[in-house]
Coordinates of C-alpha atoms in Angstrom, one line a residue:
X1 CA 12.9 41.5 6.8
X2 CA 13.1 43.2 3.4
X3 CA 12.4 41.1 0.8
X4 CA 13.1 43.6 -2.0
X5 CA 16.6 41.7 -3.4
X6 CA 14.4 38.2 -3.3
X7 CA 12.1 36.4 -5.8
X8 CA 9.7 34.5 -4.4
X9 CA 8.0 30.9 -5.5
X10 CA 5.5 28.5 -3.8
X11 CA 6.2 25.6 -2.5
X12 CA 3.9 22.2 -3.0
X13 CA 2.1 23.3 0.5
X14 CA 2.0 26.5 -0.6
X15 CA 4.6 27.7 1.5
X16 CA 7.1 30.5 0.2
X17 CA 10.8 29.7 -1.0
X18 CA 13.2 32.9 -1.5
X19 CA 16.1 32.9 -3.1
X20 CA 18.0 35.8 -3.6
X21 CA 17.7 37.4 -7.6
X22 CA 20.4 36.5 -9.3
X23 CA 21.5 33.7 -7.9
X24 CA 22.5 30.5 -8.9
X25 CA 19.1 28.9 -8.8
X26 CA 15.7 30.5 -9.7
X27 CA 14.3 27.4 -9.7
X28 CA 11.2 26.8 -8.0
X29 CA 11.6 25.0 -4.5
X30 CA 9.8 22.2 -4.6
X31 CA 8.6 21.1 -0.2
X32 CA 5.9 19.1 1.7
X33 CA 5.7 17.6 5.0
X34 CA 3.4 14.5 5.5
X35 CA 3.0 11.6 7.8
X36 CA 4.1 8.4 5.8
X37 CA 4.1 4.5 5.8
X38 CA 7.6 3.1 5.0
X39 CA 7.2 0.2 2.1
X40 CA 10.9 -0.1 0.9
X41 CA 14.4 0.8 1.9
X42 CA 17.6 0.3 -0.3
X43 CA 21.2 1.2 -0.3
X44 CA 22.0 4.2 -2.7
X45 CA 25.6 4.4 -2.5
X46 CA 28.0 4.4 0.4
X47 CA 25.9 5.7 3.0
X48 CA 22.4 6.7 2.1
X49 CA 19.4 4.9 1.1
X50 CA 16.7 5.5 -0.9
X51 CA 13.0 4.8 0.3
X52 CA 9.2 4.9 -0.7
X53 CA 6.9 6.0 1.9
X54 CA 3.5 5.3 1.4
X55 CA 1.3 8.9 2.0
X56 CA -2.1 10.3 1.9
X57 CA -1.6 13.2 -0.1
X58 CA 1.2 12.2 -2.1
X59 CA 0.8 8.6 -2.6
X60 CA 3.6 6.5 -3.2
X61 CA 6.7 9.1 -3.3
X62 CA 10.5 7.8 -3.4
X63 CA 13.5 10.5 -2.3
X64 CA 16.9 9.9 -0.5
X65 CA 17.9 10.0 3.3
X66 CA 21.4 11.2 3.4
X67 CA 22.7 8.8 6.2
X68 CA 20.0 6.5 5.6
X69 CA 22.4 3.2 5.8
X70 CA 23.9 5.1 9.5
X71 CA 23.8 3.2 13.1
X72 CA 21.0 5.9 14.0
X73 CA 18.6 5.3 11.1
X74 CA 18.5 1.9 10.2
X75 CA 16.7 0.7 13.3
X76 CA 14.1 3.7 11.2
X77 CA 14.0 2.9 8.4
X78 CA 12.5 -0.9 8.6
X79 CA 9.3 -1.9 6.4
X80 CA 5.6 -0.5 8.0
X81 CA 7.4 2.3 10.5
X82 CA 4.8 5.7 10.4
X83 CA 7.5 7.9 9.9
X84 CA 7.1 12.5 10.1
X85 CA 8.3 13.2 6.4
X86 CA 9.5 15.9 4.9
X87 CA 10.2 16.2 1.0
X88 CA 12.1 18.6 -0.9
X89 CA 13.7 19.0 -4.2
X90 CA 14.7 21.5 -7.1
X91 CA 12.2 20.4 -9.3
X92 CA 9.0 18.2 -8.9
X93 CA 9.8 15.4 -11.1
X94 CA 12.9 14.8 -9.0
X95 CA 13.8 12.2 -6.9
X96 CA 14.3 14.6 -3.9
X97 CA 15.7 13.8 -0.9
X98 CA 14.0 13.3 2.6
X99 CA 14.1 14.0 6.1
X100 CA 12.4 11.8 8.5
X101 CA 11.9 11.3 12.4
X102 CA 9.9 8.0 13.5
X103 CA 6.5 8.1 15.1
X104 CA 6.1 4.4 15.9
X105 CA 7.8 1.5 14.7
X106 CA 5.6 -1.5 13.7
X107 CA 7.6 -4.2 12.7
X108 CA 9.5 -5.1 15.9
X109 CA 6.1 -5.1 17.7
X110 CA 5.1 -8.1 15.5
X111 CA 8.4 -9.8 15.4
X112 CA 7.1 -12.2 17.7
X113 CA 3.9 -13.2 15.8
X114 CA 5.0 -15.0 12.3
X115 CA 1.2 -14.7 10.6
X116 CA 0.8 -10.7 11.7
X117 CA 4.7 -10.3 10.6
X118 CA 4.3 -11.9 7.4
X119 CA 0.9 -10.1 7.0
X120 CA 2.9 -6.5 7.7
X121 CA 5.8 -7.6 4.6
X122 CA 2.8 -8.5 2.9
X123 CA 0.9 -5.2 3.1
X124 CA 3.8 -3.0 2.0
X125 CA 5.4 -5.6 -0.8
X126 CA 2.1 -5.6 -2.1
X127 CA 2.0 -1.5 -1.7
X128 CA 5.3 -0.7 -3.7
X129 CA 4.4 -3.5 -5.9
X130 CA 1.4 -2.0 -7.1
X131 CA 0.3 1.8 -6.6
X132 CA 1.3 4.4 -8.9
X133 CA 3.9 6.4 -7.6
X134 CA 3.0 10.0 -6.7
X135 CA -1.0 9.5 -7.1
X136 CA -2.9 10.9 -3.9
X137 CA -4.8 8.0 -2.3
X138 CA -6.0 9.6 1.2
X139 CA -9.1 6.9 1.9
X140 CA -6.7 3.9 1.0
X141 CA -4.0 5.5 3.1
X142 CA -5.8 5.4 6.2
X143 CA -7.3 1.9 5.6
X144 CA -3.6 0.8 5.4
X145 CA -2.5 2.7 8.7
X146 CA -5.6 1.5 10.7
X147 CA -4.3 -2.0 9.1
X148 CA -0.8 -2.1 10.4
X149 CA -1.9 -0.6 13.6
X150 CA -4.3 -3.6 14.2
X151 CA -1.4 -6.0 13.7
X152 CA 0.7 -4.5 16.5
X153 CA -3.2 -4.6 18.9
X154 CA -2.7 -8.3 17.4
X155 CA -6.4 -8.9 17.5
X156 CA -9.1 -8.9 15.2
X157 CA -6.9 -8.0 12.2
X158 CA -7.5 -11.0 9.8
X159 CA -10.7 -9.6 8.0
X160 CA -9.1 -6.2 7.9
X161 CA -6.3 -7.9 6.1
X162 CA -8.6 -9.5 3.4
X163 CA -11.0 -6.0 3.2
X164 CA -7.2 -4.5 2.6
X165 CA -6.7 -6.3 -0.5
X166 CA -10.1 -5.9 -1.5
X167 CA -9.7 -2.1 -1.6
X168 CA -6.6 -2.7 -2.7
X169 CA -8.2 -4.1 -6.5
X170 CA -11.0 -1.2 -6.0
X171 CA -7.9 1.3 -5.7
X172 CA -6.5 0.0 -8.5
X173 CA -9.0 0.0 -11.2
X174 CA -10.3 -3.4 -10.5
X175 CA -13.2 -2.9 -7.9
X176 CA -15.4 -5.8 -7.1
X177 CA -18.7 -6.0 -7.4
X178 CA -21.3 -8.0 -4.8
X179 CA -23.6 -5.8 -4.5
X180 CA -26.3 -8.3 -6.5
X181 CA -25.8 -11.6 -8.9
X182 CA -24.8 -10.4 -12.1
X183 CA -27.0 -12.9 -13.6
X184 CA -30.6 -12.2 -11.7
X185 CA -30.0 -9.0 -10.0
X186 CA -31.0 -10.8 -7.2
X187 CA -29.3 -9.9 -3.3
X188 CA -30.1 -13.3 -2.1
X189 CA -28.0 -16.3 -1.5
X190 CA -25.0 -14.8 -3.0
X191 CA -21.8 -17.1 -2.7
X192 CA -19.9 -17.2 -5.9
X193 CA -17.7 -14.1 -8.0
X194 CA -17.4 -14.6 -11.4
X195 CA -13.5 -14.4 -12.2
X196 CA -14.1 -12.8 -15.5
X197 CA -16.4 -9.6 -14.5
X198 CA -15.5 -9.5 -10.7
X199 CA -19.5 -9.6 -10.1
X200 CA -21.3 -11.6 -7.5
X201 CA -23.8 -14.9 -8.8
X202 CA -26.2 -16.4 -6.7
X203 CA -26.0 -20.4 -6.3
X204 CA -29.3 -20.5 -7.9
X205 CA -27.8 -18.9 -10.9
X206 CA -24.4 -20.5 -10.9
X207 CA -25.9 -24.1 -11.8
X208 CA -23.5 -26.5 -13.4
X209 CA -20.8 -23.1 -14.1
X210 CA -20.6 -23.4 -10.1
X211 CA -17.2 -25.3 -10.1
X212 CA -15.8 -22.4 -12.4
X213 CA -16.7 -19.8 -10.2
X214 CA -14.2 -18.0 -7.3
X215 CA -16.1 -18.6 -3.3
X216 CA -17.5 -15.3 -2.5
X217 CA -17.0 -15.7 2.0
X218 CA -20.2 -14.4 3.7
X219 CA -18.0 -12.3 5.6
X220 CA -17.7 -9.7 2.6
X221 CA -21.4 -9.2 3.0
X222 CA -21.7 -8.3 6.4
X223 CA -21.6 -11.6 8.3
X224 CA -19.2 -12.6 10.8
X225 CA -15.7 -13.7 9.4
X226 CA -14.3 -17.5 9.9
X227 CA -10.7 -18.6 9.5
X228 CA -12.8 -20.6 6.3
X229 CA -14.1 -17.5 5.0
X230 CA -10.7 -15.5 5.1
X231 CA -8.9 -18.3 3.4
X232 CA -11.5 -18.6 0.4
X233 CA -11.6 -14.3 0.5
X234 CA -8.1 -14.6 0.0
X235 CA -8.2 -17.3 -2.7
X236 CA -10.3 -14.6 -4.4
X237 CA -8.8 -11.7 -4.2
X238 CA -5.2 -13.3 -5.3
X239 CA -7.2 -14.9 -8.4
X240 CA -7.7 -10.5 -9.5
X241 CA -4.4 -9.8 -8.2
X242 CA -2.5 -12.7 -10.2
X243 CA -5.0 -12.5 -13.7
X244 CA -6.2 -9.2 -14.0
X245 CA -3.9 -7.0 -12.1
X246 CA -0.5 -8.4 -12.7
X247 CA -0.8 -8.5 -16.7
X248 CA -1.3 -4.4 -15.9
X249 CA 2.0 -4.1 -14.7
X250 CA 3.8 -5.8 -17.4
X251 CA 3.4 -9.8 -15.8
X252 CA 5.9 -9.1 -13.1
X253 CA 5.5 -11.6 -10.6
X254 CA 3.6 -10.7 -7.2
X255 CA 5.9 -10.3 -3.9
X256 CA 7.0 -13.4 -2.5
X257 CA 5.6 -12.0 0.8
X258 CA 2.0 -12.2 0.0
X259 CA 2.7 -16.4 -1.1
X260 CA 4.6 -16.6 2.5
X261 CA 2.0 -15.0 4.2
X262 CA -1.2 -17.0 3.0
X263 CA 1.3 -20.4 3.3
X264 CA 1.2 -19.5 6.8
X265 CA -2.4 -19.0 7.2
X266 CA -3.3 -22.1 5.4
X267 CA -0.7 -24.0 8.5
X268 CA -2.7 -21.6 11.0
X269 CA -5.3 -23.0 13.1

């Protein structure tokens, strides 16, 4: 095909987008395709929806789905769904639009398990609340996808949820250092975390300050996880989410979905 009358520009994936010279649009057309996890969907206009999708290469990314409120699309645009998405826009900083195909739904698979459903809603809620837009997060994305798939499997996901919250803190610059005691440098007897530094503290070094420190569950140090460990770990990660992350994000309250999950877990046996 002759191309002498066309101008060429690269897409976001490096492909070529050609437009006729002298045409109305000489803008660089942006386009990429990826898999993503649906975090949130809200109505836009009479029949469209704006969705937030978490992808490995493009992070938390918003876009419009035309017909997103239709009977066909509504069952697809459910929180936690794994989607094949293609995003297009005139310019990179535009909201842009998505075309989507479902790879696998998740919410329907855990609908009969209240705790797993609450955990799924907490994951997507925290991710939408805290992750910056359009920032590569390949490692964290993979951990999120693995956790959500474990929720569908129905077994062994509780420790994974705790590790996910710790990984979320690290992704946001609040990495916990649990490798050695902040006071002595010892790697033995680590039982607490400093609420100020996020570093581990041993029982011996804690002394009379122990009641002012956060519990460090043994499962975060490689030991098998008990339900008590998970609860203690979420108490610790929740402290850092509430008192370190929230102030950085303008003191917006944490998603209610997380509280519902931890409340259900406290009643779980």
